[in-house]
Amino acid sequence: MAPPPAAAPPPPAEAIAQETRPLPTEARPATLAARLLVYHAEVRLKAANMPHAMAQLDSLVQRSGGYLSAASETRADGEWRQATTIRVPPAQFRGLLTGLAGLGTIEEKKLSTDDVTAEHADVAARLQTKRTIEQQYTTLLAKAQKIKDILDIEEKLGEVREEIEATESRLKTLNNQVAYSTIELTLYQLLPQSMPDAPVVSLGSRVVEAFYDGWQLLTSLLVGAINLWPVLLLVVGSWWLWRRRRVRRLTSPTQPAPNATS
Protein backbone atom coordinates (compact mmCIF):
# COMPACT_ATOMS: atom_id res chain seq x y z
CA MET A 1 0.00 0.00 0.00
CA ALA A 2 1.13 3.49 -0.77
CA PRO A 3 1.89 5.72 2.26
CA PRO A 4 -0.78 8.32 3.15
CA PRO A 5 -0.15 11.84 1.86
CA ALA A 6 1.67 14.16 4.24
CA ALA A 7 -0.41 16.74 6.10
CA ALA A 8 -0.13 20.27 4.77
CA PRO A 9 2.02 22.56 6.98
CA PRO A 10 0.19 25.28 8.92
CA PRO A 11 0.14 28.69 7.25
CA PRO A 12 2.78 31.13 8.43
CA ALA A 13 1.92 33.91 10.86
CA GLU A 14 2.50 36.58 8.19
CA ALA A 15 -0.18 35.02 5.97
CA ILE A 16 -2.74 35.24 8.76
CA ALA A 17 -1.97 38.91 9.33
CA GLN A 18 -2.36 39.66 5.60
CA GLU A 19 -5.64 37.74 5.26
CA THR A 20 -7.26 39.48 8.24
CA ARG A 21 -6.30 43.08 7.53
CA PRO A 22 -9.18 45.48 8.35
CA LEU A 23 -10.97 47.11 5.48
CA PRO A 24 -10.58 50.85 4.94
CA THR A 25 -13.09 53.06 6.70
CA GLU A 26 -14.78 53.94 3.39
CA ALA A 27 -15.39 50.27 2.57
CA ARG A 28 -17.00 49.33 5.91
CA PRO A 29 -20.77 49.30 6.16
CA ALA A 30 -22.32 51.83 8.52
CA THR A 31 -23.24 49.89 11.66
CA LEU A 32 -24.38 52.85 13.76
CA ALA A 33 -27.58 54.62 12.81
CA ALA A 34 -27.27 57.46 15.34
CA ARG A 35 -24.40 59.88 15.67
CA LEU A 36 -22.12 59.49 18.68
CA LEU A 37 -21.56 62.95 20.17
CA VAL A 38 -19.40 64.02 23.11
CA TYR A 39 -20.55 67.18 24.93
CA HIS A 40 -18.20 69.30 27.03
CA ALA A 41 -18.71 72.60 28.87
CA GLU A 42 -16.57 74.99 30.94
CA VAL A 43 -18.43 77.31 33.31
CA ARG A 44 -17.12 79.99 35.69
CA LEU A 45 -19.71 81.13 38.21
CA LYS A 46 -19.65 83.75 40.98
CA ALA A 47 -21.74 82.93 44.06
CA ALA A 48 -22.88 85.16 46.90
CA ASN A 49 -22.97 82.32 49.47
CA MET A 50 -20.63 79.38 48.84
CA PRO A 51 -22.11 76.87 51.35
CA HIS A 52 -25.61 77.44 49.99
CA ALA A 53 -24.42 77.25 46.38
CA MET A 54 -22.50 73.99 46.97
CA ALA A 55 -25.55 72.41 48.61
CA GLN A 56 -27.70 73.41 45.64
CA LEU A 57 -25.07 72.02 43.27
CA ASP A 58 -25.13 68.59 44.93
CA SER A 59 -28.94 68.53 44.68
CA LEU A 60 -28.88 69.51 40.99
CA VAL A 61 -26.32 66.82 40.12
CA GLN A 62 -28.26 64.10 41.93
CA ARG A 63 -31.56 65.04 40.27
CA SER A 64 -29.93 64.98 36.82
CA GLY A 65 -28.57 61.47 37.32
CA GLY A 66 -24.94 62.59 37.22
CA TYR A 67 -22.02 62.46 39.63
CA LEU A 68 -18.95 64.45 40.69
CA SER A 69 -15.81 62.84 39.31
CA ALA A 70 -13.38 65.36 40.85
CA ALA A 71 -13.47 68.38 43.16
CA SER A 72 -10.94 70.70 44.79
CA GLU A 73 -11.44 73.65 47.15
CA THR A 74 -9.01 76.51 47.84
CA ARG A 75 -8.95 79.90 49.56
CA ALA A 76 -6.37 82.20 48.02
CA ASP A 77 -6.05 85.58 46.32
CA GLY A 78 -9.14 86.89 48.08
CA GLU A 79 -11.38 84.09 46.73
CA TRP A 80 -13.08 81.00 48.12
CA ARG A 81 -12.90 78.75 45.06
CA GLN A 82 -14.20 75.25 44.25
CA ALA A 83 -13.30 73.49 40.99
CA THR A 84 -15.63 70.58 40.14
CA THR A 85 -15.82 68.07 37.30
CA ILE A 86 -19.40 66.92 36.71
CA ARG A 87 -20.39 63.88 34.61
CA VAL A 88 -24.03 63.84 33.47
CA PRO A 89 -26.02 61.87 30.87
CA PRO A 90 -26.32 63.73 27.54
CA ALA A 91 -30.10 63.98 27.87
CA GLN A 92 -29.67 66.02 31.08
CA PHE A 93 -26.71 68.12 29.86
CA ARG A 94 -28.67 71.21 28.79
CA GLY A 95 -30.99 71.03 31.78
CA LEU A 96 -28.11 70.93 34.24
CA LEU A 97 -26.45 73.91 32.56
CA THR A 98 -29.69 75.84 32.93
CA GLY A 99 -29.91 74.88 36.60
CA LEU A 100 -26.36 76.06 37.27
CA ALA A 101 -27.43 79.61 36.36
CA GLY A 102 -29.48 79.68 39.57
CA LEU A 103 -26.39 79.27 41.77
CA GLY A 104 -25.06 82.76 41.05
CA THR A 105 -23.76 84.88 38.19
CA ILE A 106 -22.26 83.08 35.19
CA GLU A 107 -19.15 85.02 34.16
CA GLU A 108 -17.89 82.60 31.49
CA LYS A 109 -19.35 79.62 29.63
CA LYS A 110 -17.79 77.58 26.82
CA LEU A 111 -19.53 74.71 25.01
CA SER A 112 -18.05 72.17 22.59
CA THR A 113 -19.33 69.06 20.78
CA ASP A 114 -17.18 66.31 19.24
CA ASP A 115 -18.52 63.77 16.75
CA VAL A 116 -16.77 60.43 17.43
CA THR A 117 -19.00 58.25 15.24
CA ALA A 118 -16.33 57.47 12.65
CA GLU A 119 -13.62 56.93 15.24
CA HIS A 120 -15.85 54.62 17.29
CA ALA A 121 -16.68 52.52 14.20
CA ASP A 122 -13.01 52.34 13.22
CA VAL A 123 -11.87 51.28 16.69
CA ALA A 124 -14.63 48.67 16.98
CA ALA A 125 -13.75 47.21 13.55
CA ARG A 126 -10.03 47.07 14.41
CA LEU A 127 -10.83 45.36 17.70
CA GLN A 128 -12.91 42.69 15.94
CA THR A 129 -10.16 42.10 13.39
CA LYS A 130 -7.46 41.77 16.06
CA ARG A 131 -9.59 39.27 18.00
CA THR A 132 -9.96 37.19 14.83
CA ILE A 133 -6.17 37.26 14.36
CA GLU A 134 -5.70 36.22 17.97
CA GLN A 135 -8.01 33.22 17.48
CA GLN A 136 -6.15 32.16 14.35
CA TYR A 137 -2.79 32.47 16.08
CA THR A 138 -4.11 30.38 18.96
CA THR A 139 -5.26 27.65 16.56
CA LEU A 140 -1.96 27.80 14.68
CA LEU A 141 -0.03 27.51 17.94
CA ALA A 142 -1.90 24.32 18.85
CA LYS A 143 -0.88 22.71 15.54
CA ALA A 144 2.75 23.87 15.47
CA GLN A 145 5.41 21.22 16.16
CA LYS A 146 8.73 22.94 15.53
CA ILE A 147 10.29 24.98 18.31
CA LYS A 148 11.04 27.87 15.95
CA ASP A 149 7.44 28.00 14.72
CA ILE A 150 6.13 27.91 18.29
CA LEU A 151 8.37 30.79 19.37
CA ASP A 152 7.45 32.89 16.32
CA ILE A 153 3.73 32.34 16.84
CA GLU A 154 3.94 33.10 20.55
CA GLU A 155 5.75 36.38 19.79
CA LYS A 156 3.12 37.40 17.25
CA LEU A 157 0.35 36.35 19.64
CA GLY A 158 1.80 38.55 22.41
CA GLU A 159 1.94 41.57 20.10
CA VAL A 160 -1.65 41.07 19.01
CA ARG A 161 -2.89 40.77 22.59
CA GLU A 162 -1.13 44.03 23.54
CA GLU A 163 -2.82 45.73 20.60
CA ILE A 164 -6.17 44.27 21.70
CA GLU A 165 -5.75 45.70 25.21
CA ALA A 166 -4.91 49.17 23.86
CA THR A 167 -7.84 49.09 21.43
CA GLU A 168 -10.24 47.93 24.15
CA SER A 169 -9.07 50.75 26.40
CA ARG A 170 -9.67 53.35 23.69
CA LEU A 171 -13.11 51.93 22.90
CA LYS A 172 -14.02 51.98 26.59
CA THR A 173 -12.95 55.63 26.83
CA LEU A 174 -15.09 56.58 23.82
CA ASN A 175 -18.11 54.77 25.24
CA ASN A 176 -17.69 56.55 28.57
CA GLN A 177 -17.37 59.97 26.90
CA VAL A 178 -20.53 59.34 24.88
CA ALA A 179 -22.50 57.97 27.85
CA TYR A 180 -21.64 60.89 30.17
CA SER A 181 -21.10 64.50 29.16
CA THR A 182 -18.55 66.60 31.08
CA ILE A 183 -18.99 69.98 32.78
CA GLU A 184 -15.94 71.72 34.27
CA LEU A 185 -17.41 74.11 36.87
CA THR A 186 -15.45 76.79 38.75
CA LEU A 187 -17.54 78.21 41.59
CA TYR A 188 -16.10 81.06 43.66
CA GLN A 189 -16.97 83.75 46.20
CA LEU A 190 -15.02 86.90 47.02
CA LEU A 191 -13.68 87.00 50.58
CA PRO A 192 -13.85 90.23 52.62
CA GLN A 193 -10.44 91.78 53.24
CA SER A 194 -9.84 94.05 56.25
CA MET A 195 -7.98 97.31 55.60
CA PRO A 196 -5.27 98.19 58.16
CA ASP A 197 -5.77 101.43 60.12
CA ALA A 198 -3.50 104.36 59.26
CA PRO A 199 -0.79 104.81 61.92
CA VAL A 200 -0.91 107.95 64.10
CA VAL A 201 2.34 109.93 63.73
CA SER A 202 3.42 111.84 66.88
CA LEU A 203 5.37 115.13 67.00
CA GLY A 204 8.46 113.43 68.44
CA SER A 205 8.58 110.87 65.64
CA ARG A 206 8.21 113.65 63.05
CA VAL A 207 11.11 115.60 64.64
CA VAL A 208 13.28 112.48 64.63
CA GLU A 209 12.35 111.82 61.02
CA ALA A 210 13.22 115.44 60.06
CA PHE A 211 16.59 115.17 61.85
CA TYR A 212 17.28 111.92 60.06
CA ASP A 213 16.35 113.47 56.69
CA GLY A 214 18.71 116.42 57.37
CA TRP A 215 21.53 114.08 58.29
CA GLN A 216 20.89 112.11 55.10
CA LEU A 217 21.08 115.36 53.09
CA LEU A 218 24.37 116.37 54.75
CA THR A 219 25.98 112.99 54.13
CA SER A 220 24.75 113.04 50.54
CA LEU A 221 26.40 116.44 49.97
CA LEU A 222 29.62 115.23 51.55
CA VAL A 223 29.68 112.11 49.42
CA GLY A 224 28.96 114.24 46.34
CA ALA A 225 31.86 116.55 47.17
CA ILE A 226 34.16 113.58 47.57
CA ASN A 227 33.07 112.28 44.18
CA LEU A 228 34.08 115.70 42.68
CA TRP A 229 37.61 115.72 44.18
CA PRO A 230 39.36 116.00 40.77
CA VAL A 231 37.41 119.20 40.00
CA LEU A 232 38.11 120.62 43.45
CA LEU A 233 41.81 119.79 43.10
CA LEU A 234 41.96 121.53 39.74
CA VAL A 235 40.23 124.64 41.11
CA VAL A 236 42.47 124.80 44.21
CA GLY A 237 45.63 124.27 42.13
CA SER A 238 44.66 126.99 39.66
CA TRP A 239 43.91 129.41 42.48
CA TRP A 240 47.28 128.62 44.17
CA LEU A 241 49.25 129.20 40.98
CA TRP A 242 47.43 132.47 40.30
CA ARG A 243 48.07 133.72 43.86
CA ARG A 244 51.76 132.77 43.68
CA ARG A 245 52.29 134.66 40.44
CA ARG A 246 50.50 137.68 41.86
CA VAL A 247 52.71 137.68 44.99
CA ARG A 248 55.88 137.44 42.89
CA ARG A 249 54.75 140.34 40.75
CA LEU A 250 54.10 142.55 43.77
CA THR A 251 57.37 141.73 45.57
CA SER A 252 59.72 142.07 42.57
CA PRO A 253 61.81 145.46 42.46
CA THR A 254 60.69 148.07 39.99
CA GLN A 255 63.24 148.63 37.23
CA PRO A 256 64.21 152.38 36.61
CA ALA A 257 63.04 153.89 33.42
CA PRO A 258 65.86 154.62 30.87
CA ASN A 259 67.27 158.27 30.65
CA ALA A 260 66.17 159.88 27.46
CA THR A 261 68.99 162.59 27.48
CA SER A 262 71.93 160.26 27.98
mmCIF file of C-alpha atoms in Angstrom:
data_model
loop_
_atom_site.group_PDB
_atom_site.id
_atom_site.type_symbol
_atom_site.label_atom_id
_atom_site.label_comp_id
_atom_site.label_asym_id
_atom_site.label_seq_id
_atom_site.Cartn_x
_atom_site.Cartn_y
_atom_site.Cartn_z
ATOM 1 C CA MET A 1 0.000 0.000 0.000
ATOM 2 C CA ALA A 2 1.132 3.494 -0.768
ATOM 3 C CA PRO A 3 1.894 5.723 2.255
ATOM 4 C CA PRO A 4 -0.780 8.321 3.152
ATOM 5 C CA PRO A 5 -0.147 11.841 1.858
ATOM 6 C CA ALA A 6 1.668 14.156 4.245
ATOM 7 C CA ALA A 7 -0.411 16.735 6.100
ATOM 8 C CA ALA A 8 -0.132 20.271 4.774
ATOM 9 C CA PRO A 9 2.023 22.560 6.984
ATOM 10 C CA PRO A 10 0.190 25.276 8.916
ATOM 11 C CA PRO A 11 0.136 28.693 7.250
ATOM 12 C CA PRO A 12 2.782 31.133 8.432
ATOM 13 C CA ALA A 13 1.916 33.913 10.859
ATOM 14 C CA GLU A 14 2.498 36.583 8.195
ATOM 15 C CA ALA A 15 -0.182 35.023 5.972
ATOM 16 C CA ILE A 16 -2.745 35.243 8.763
ATOM 17 C CA ALA A 17 -1.969 38.907 9.327
ATOM 18 C CA GLN A 18 -2.360 39.663 5.598
ATOM 19 C CA GLU A 19 -5.640 37.742 5.260
ATOM 20 C CA THR A 20 -7.263 39.485 8.244
ATOM 21 C CA ARG A 21 -6.302 43.082 7.532
ATOM 22 C CA PRO A 22 -9.184 45.480 8.354
ATOM 23 C CA LEU A 23 -10.970 47.106 5.481
ATOM 24 C CA PRO A 24 -10.581 50.852 4.937
ATOM 25 C CA THR A 25 -13.089 53.064 6.698
ATOM 26 C CA GLU A 26 -14.777 53.943 3.393
ATOM 27 C CA ALA A 27 -15.395 50.267 2.575
ATOM 28 C CA ARG A 28 -16.998 49.334 5.912
ATOM 29 C CA PRO A 29 -20.770 49.303 6.164
ATOM 30 C CA ALA A 30 -22.319 51.833 8.521
ATOM 31 C CA THR A 31 -23.242 49.892 11.665
ATOM 32 C CA LEU A 32 -24.378 52.855 13.756
ATOM 33 C CA ALA A 33 -27.577 54.622 12.814
ATOM 34 C CA ALA A 34 -27.268 57.460 15.336
ATOM 35 C CA ARG A 35 -24.399 59.880 15.671
ATOM 36 C CA LEU A 36 -22.124 59.493 18.682
ATOM 37 C CA LEU A 37 -21.559 62.950 20.170
ATOM 38 C CA VAL A 38 -19.397 64.024 23.110
ATOM 39 C CA TYR A 39 -20.549 67.179 24.929
ATOM 40 C CA HIS A 40 -18.201 69.304 27.030
ATOM 41 C CA ALA A 41 -18.712 72.602 28.869
ATOM 42 C CA GLU A 42 -16.572 74.988 30.937
ATOM 43 C CA VAL A 43 -18.432 77.311 33.314
ATOM 44 C CA ARG A 44 -17.119 79.987 35.685
ATOM 45 C CA LEU A 45 -19.712 81.133 38.209
ATOM 46 C CA LYS A 46 -19.647 83.748 40.976
ATOM 47 C CA ALA A 47 -21.738 82.933 44.059
ATOM 48 C CA ALA A 48 -22.876 85.156 46.895
ATOM 49 C CA ASN A 49 -22.969 82.320 49.470
ATOM 50 C CA MET A 50 -20.628 79.382 48.838
ATOM 51 C CA PRO A 51 -22.113 76.874 51.347
ATOM 52 C CA HIS A 52 -25.610 77.437 49.990
ATOM 53 C CA ALA A 53 -24.418 77.253 46.379
ATOM 54 C CA MET A 54 -22.496 73.995 46.970
ATOM 55 C CA ALA A 55 -25.551 72.412 48.610
ATOM 56 C CA GLN A 56 -27.700 73.410 45.640
ATOM 57 C CA LEU A 57 -25.068 72.018 43.269
ATOM 58 C CA ASP A 58 -25.134 68.589 44.928
ATOM 59 C CA SER A 59 -28.935 68.534 44.683
ATOM 60 C CA LEU A 60 -28.880 69.506 40.990
ATOM 61 C CA VAL A 61 -26.321 66.815 40.116
ATOM 62 C CA GLN A 62 -28.264 64.099 41.930
ATOM 63 C CA ARG A 63 -31.564 65.041 40.274
ATOM 64 C CA SER A 64 -29.926 64.982 36.820
ATOM 65 C CA GLY A 65 -28.565 61.470 37.317
ATOM 66 C CA GLY A 66 -24.938 62.589 37.225
ATOM 67 C CA TYR A 67 -22.024 62.465 39.627
ATOM 68 C CA LEU A 68 -18.953 64.454 40.687
ATOM 69 C CA SER A 69 -15.815 62.842 39.312
ATOM 70 C CA ALA A 70 -13.382 65.361 40.847
ATOM 71 C CA ALA A 71 -13.474 68.376 43.163
ATOM 72 C CA SER A 72 -10.942 70.702 44.790
ATOM 73 C CA GLU A 73 -11.439 73.654 47.151
ATOM 74 C CA THR A 74 -9.010 76.513 47.841
ATOM 75 C CA ARG A 75 -8.954 79.898 49.565
ATOM 76 C CA ALA A 76 -6.375 82.197 48.018
ATOM 77 C CA ASP A 77 -6.047 85.583 46.321
ATOM 78 C CA GLY A 78 -9.139 86.886 48.084
ATOM 79 C CA GLU A 79 -11.377 84.086 46.730
ATOM 80 C CA TRP A 80 -13.077 80.999 48.121
ATOM 81 C CA ARG A 81 -12.900 78.749 45.062
ATOM 82 C CA GLN A 82 -14.199 75.251 44.249
ATOM 83 C CA ALA A 83 -13.302 73.493 40.985
ATOM 84 C CA THR A 84 -15.631 70.585 40.141
ATOM 85 C CA THR A 85 -15.821 68.065 37.298
ATOM 86 C CA ILE A 86 -19.399 66.921 36.711
ATOM 87 C CA ARG A 87 -20.393 63.880 34.613
ATOM 88 C CA VAL A 88 -24.027 63.836 33.467
ATOM 89 C CA PRO A 89 -26.024 61.869 30.870
ATOM 90 C CA PRO A 90 -26.320 63.734 27.544
ATOM 91 C CA ALA A 91 -30.102 63.984 27.875
ATOM 92 C CA GLN A 92 -29.672 66.025 31.080
ATOM 93 C CA PHE A 93 -26.709 68.119 29.858
ATOM 94 C CA ARG A 94 -28.671 71.208 28.792
ATOM 95 C CA GLY A 95 -30.989 71.033 31.784
ATOM 96 C CA LEU A 96 -28.106 70.935 34.240
ATOM 97 C CA LEU A 97 -26.446 73.913 32.559
ATOM 98 C CA THR A 98 -29.686 75.841 32.931
ATOM 99 C CA GLY A 99 -29.906 74.875 36.601
ATOM 100 C CA LEU A 100 -26.355 76.064 37.273
ATOM 101 C CA ALA A 101 -27.427 79.612 36.361
ATOM 102 C CA GLY A 102 -29.480 79.678 39.566
ATOM 103 C CA LEU A 103 -26.389 79.273 41.766
ATOM 104 C CA GLY A 104 -25.064 82.762 41.051
ATOM 105 C CA THR A 105 -23.759 84.884 38.191
ATOM 106 C CA ILE A 106 -22.258 83.082 35.193
ATOM 107 C CA GLU A 107 -19.152 85.016 34.159
ATOM 108 C CA GLU A 108 -17.894 82.602 31.486
ATOM 109 C CA LYS A 109 -19.352 79.624 29.630
ATOM 110 C CA LYS A 110 -17.791 77.577 26.816
ATOM 111 C CA LEU A 111 -19.529 74.705 25.007
ATOM 112 C CA SER A 112 -18.051 72.172 22.589
ATOM 113 C CA THR A 113 -19.326 69.062 20.781
ATOM 114 C CA ASP A 114 -17.175 66.312 19.240
ATOM 115 C CA ASP A 115 -18.522 63.771 16.748
ATOM 116 C CA VAL A 116 -16.768 60.431 17.435
ATOM 117 C CA THR A 117 -18.999 58.249 15.244
ATOM 118 C CA ALA A 118 -16.328 57.474 12.647
ATOM 119 C CA GLU A 119 -13.617 56.933 15.245
ATOM 120 C CA HIS A 120 -15.845 54.618 17.291
ATOM 121 C CA ALA A 121 -16.684 52.524 14.204
ATOM 122 C CA ASP A 122 -13.013 52.340 13.215
ATOM 123 C CA VAL A 123 -11.872 51.283 16.691
ATOM 124 C CA ALA A 124 -14.634 48.669 16.978
ATOM 125 C CA ALA A 125 -13.747 47.213 13.552
ATOM 126 C CA ARG A 126 -10.034 47.071 14.407
ATOM 127 C CA LEU A 127 -10.827 45.356 17.696
ATOM 128 C CA GLN A 128 -12.912 42.694 15.939
ATOM 129 C CA THR A 129 -10.164 42.103 13.385
ATOM 130 C CA LYS A 130 -7.462 41.774 16.056
ATOM 131 C CA ARG A 131 -9.587 39.266 17.997
ATOM 132 C CA THR A 132 -9.958 37.193 14.826
ATOM 133 C CA ILE A 133 -6.173 37.259 14.358
ATOM 134 C CA GLU A 134 -5.697 36.219 17.975
ATOM 135 C CA GLN A 135 -8.010 33.220 17.483
ATOM 136 C CA GLN A 136 -6.154 32.162 14.346
ATOM 137 C CA TYR A 137 -2.785 32.472 16.075
ATOM 138 C CA THR A 138 -4.111 30.380 18.964
ATOM 139 C CA THR A 139 -5.262 27.654 16.558
ATOM 140 C CA LEU A 140 -1.963 27.801 14.676
ATOM 141 C CA LEU A 141 -0.029 27.507 17.943
ATOM 142 C CA ALA A 142 -1.896 24.315 18.852
ATOM 143 C CA LYS A 143 -0.877 22.711 15.541
ATOM 144 C CA ALA A 144 2.751 23.874 15.475
ATOM 145 C CA GLN A 145 5.406 21.225 16.161
ATOM 146 C CA LYS A 146 8.727 22.937 15.528
ATOM 147 C CA ILE A 147 10.288 24.982 18.308
ATOM 148 C CA LYS A 148 11.038 27.866 15.947
ATOM 149 C CA ASP A 149 7.442 28.002 14.724
ATOM 150 C CA ILE A 150 6.135 27.909 18.292
ATOM 151 C CA LEU A 151 8.369 30.786 19.370
ATOM 152 C CA ASP A 152 7.454 32.892 16.324
ATOM 153 C CA ILE A 153 3.733 32.343 16.836
ATOM 154 C CA GLU A 154 3.940 33.102 20.552
ATOM 155 C CA GLU A 155 5.751 36.378 19.790
ATOM 156 C CA LYS A 156 3.115 37.401 17.250
ATOM 157 C CA LEU A 157 0.355 36.353 19.638
ATOM 158 C CA GLY A 158 1.804 38.547 22.410
ATOM 159 C CA GLU A 159 1.941 41.574 20.101
ATOM 160 C CA VAL A 160 -1.654 41.071 19.007
ATOM 161 C CA ARG A 161 -2.887 40.766 22.586
ATOM 162 C CA GLU A 162 -1.125 44.028 23.538
ATOM 163 C CA GLU A 163 -2.824 45.730 20.601
ATOM 164 C CA ILE A 164 -6.170 44.274 21.697
ATOM 165 C CA GLU A 165 -5.746 45.698 25.213
ATOM 166 C CA ALA A 166 -4.910 49.170 23.862
ATOM 167 C CA THR A 167 -7.839 49.091 21.432
ATOM 168 C CA GLU A 168 -10.241 47.933 24.145
ATOM 169 C CA SER A 169 -9.071 50.747 26.398
ATOM 170 C CA ARG A 170 -9.665 53.353 23.685
ATOM 171 C CA LEU A 171 -13.113 51.925 22.897
ATOM 172 C CA LYS A 172 -14.024 51.982 26.594
ATOM 173 C CA THR A 173 -12.953 55.631 26.832
ATOM 174 C CA LEU A 174 -15.087 56.581 23.824
ATOM 175 C CA ASN A 175 -18.115 54.770 25.240
ATOM 176 C CA ASN A 176 -17.688 56.555 28.566
ATOM 177 C CA GLN A 177 -17.375 59.968 26.898
ATOM 178 C CA VAL A 178 -20.533 59.345 24.882
ATOM 179 C CA ALA A 179 -22.496 57.965 27.847
ATOM 180 C CA TYR A 180 -21.640 60.895 30.167
ATOM 181 C CA SER A 181 -21.097 64.498 29.163
ATOM 182 C CA THR A 182 -18.550 66.601 31.079
ATOM 183 C CA ILE A 183 -18.990 69.982 32.781
ATOM 184 C CA GLU A 184 -15.943 71.723 34.266
ATOM 185 C CA LEU A 185 -17.405 74.111 36.872
ATOM 186 C CA THR A 186 -15.453 76.793 38.748
ATOM 187 C CA LEU A 187 -17.537 78.209 41.595
ATOM 188 C CA TYR A 188 -16.103 81.056 43.663
ATOM 189 C CA GLN A 189 -16.967 83.752 46.198
ATOM 190 C CA LEU A 190 -15.018 86.901 47.023
ATOM 191 C CA LEU A 191 -13.683 86.998 50.581
ATOM 192 C CA PRO A 192 -13.847 90.231 52.621
ATOM 193 C CA GLN A 193 -10.445 91.783 53.240
ATOM 194 C CA SER A 194 -9.837 94.045 56.252
ATOM 195 C CA MET A 195 -7.975 97.308 55.604
ATOM 196 C CA PRO A 196 -5.272 98.193 58.160
ATOM 197 C CA ASP A 197 -5.772 101.431 60.124
ATOM 198 C CA ALA A 198 -3.500 104.356 59.261
ATOM 199 C CA PRO A 199 -0.792 104.811 61.922
ATOM 200 C CA VAL A 200 -0.912 107.951 64.101
ATOM 201 C CA VAL A 201 2.340 109.927 63.732
ATOM 202 C CA SER A 202 3.419 111.836 66.876
ATOM 203 C CA LEU A 203 5.371 115.131 67.000
ATOM 204 C CA GLY A 204 8.459 113.432 68.439
ATOM 205 C CA SER A 205 8.577 110.870 65.642
ATOM 206 C CA ARG A 206 8.210 113.649 63.054
ATOM 207 C CA VAL A 207 11.109 115.598 64.645
ATOM 208 C CA VAL A 208 13.284 112.483 64.634
ATOM 209 C CA GLU A 209 12.354 111.819 61.018
ATOM 210 C CA ALA A 210 13.218 115.444 60.062
ATOM 211 C CA PHE A 211 16.592 115.172 61.851
ATOM 212 C CA TYR A 212 17.277 111.923 60.057
ATOM 213 C CA ASP A 213 16.353 113.470 56.686
ATOM 214 C CA GLY A 214 18.712 116.419 57.373
ATOM 215 C CA TRP A 215 21.535 114.078 58.287
ATOM 216 C CA GLN A 216 20.886 112.107 55.100
ATOM 217 C CA LEU A 217 21.077 115.359 53.092
ATOM 218 C CA LEU A 218 24.375 116.368 54.749
ATOM 219 C CA THR A 219 25.978 112.988 54.130
ATOM 220 C CA SER A 220 24.753 113.044 50.542
ATOM 221 C CA LEU A 221 26.396 116.443 49.968
ATOM 222 C CA LEU A 222 29.625 115.225 51.552
ATOM 223 C CA VAL A 223 29.682 112.113 49.417
ATOM 224 C CA GLY A 224 28.962 114.243 46.339
ATOM 225 C CA ALA A 225 31.860 116.553 47.174
ATOM 226 C CA ILE A 226 34.164 113.579 47.568
ATOM 227 C CA ASN A 227 33.072 112.284 44.177
ATOM 228 C CA LEU A 228 34.081 115.697 42.681
ATOM 229 C CA TRP A 229 37.610 115.724 44.182
ATOM 230 C CA PRO A 230 39.358 116.001 40.769
ATOM 231 C CA VAL A 231 37.413 119.205 39.995
ATOM 232 C CA LEU A 232 38.107 120.621 43.452
ATOM 233 C CA LEU A 233 41.810 119.793 43.103
ATOM 234 C CA LEU A 234 41.955 121.531 39.739
ATOM 235 C CA VAL A 235 40.235 124.642 41.113
ATOM 236 C CA VAL A 236 42.475 124.804 44.215
ATOM 237 C CA GLY A 237 45.631 124.267 42.130
ATOM 238 C CA SER A 238 44.661 126.987 39.655
ATOM 239 C CA TRP A 239 43.911 129.414 42.483
ATOM 240 C CA TRP A 240 47.279 128.622 44.174
ATOM 241 C CA LEU A 241 49.249 129.203 40.976
ATOM 242 C CA TRP A 242 47.426 132.472 40.296
ATOM 243 C CA ARG A 243 48.074 133.722 43.857
ATOM 244 C CA ARG A 244 51.759 132.770 43.685
ATOM 245 C CA ARG A 245 52.294 134.664 40.438
ATOM 246 C CA ARG A 246 50.504 137.680 41.856
ATOM 247 C CA VAL A 247 52.713 137.678 44.991
ATOM 248 C CA ARG A 248 55.878 137.437 42.888
ATOM 249 C CA ARG A 249 54.749 140.344 40.746
ATOM 250 C CA LEU A 250 54.098 142.552 43.775
ATOM 251 C CA THR A 251 57.367 141.732 45.573
ATOM 252 C CA SER A 252 59.722 142.067 42.573
ATOM 253 C CA PRO A 253 61.807 145.463 42.462
ATOM 254 C CA THR A 254 60.691 148.074 39.989
ATOM 255 C CA GLN A 255 63.242 148.633 37.225
ATOM 256 C CA PRO A 256 64.211 152.383 36.606
ATOM 257 C CA ALA A 257 63.044 153.893 33.420
ATOM 258 C CA PRO A 258 65.863 154.622 30.875
ATOM 259 C CA ASN A 259 67.269 158.274 30.652
ATOM 260 C CA ALA A 260 66.175 159.885 27.457
ATOM 261 C CA THR A 261 68.995 162.591 27.483
ATOM 262 C CA SER A 262 71.925 160.255 27.977
#
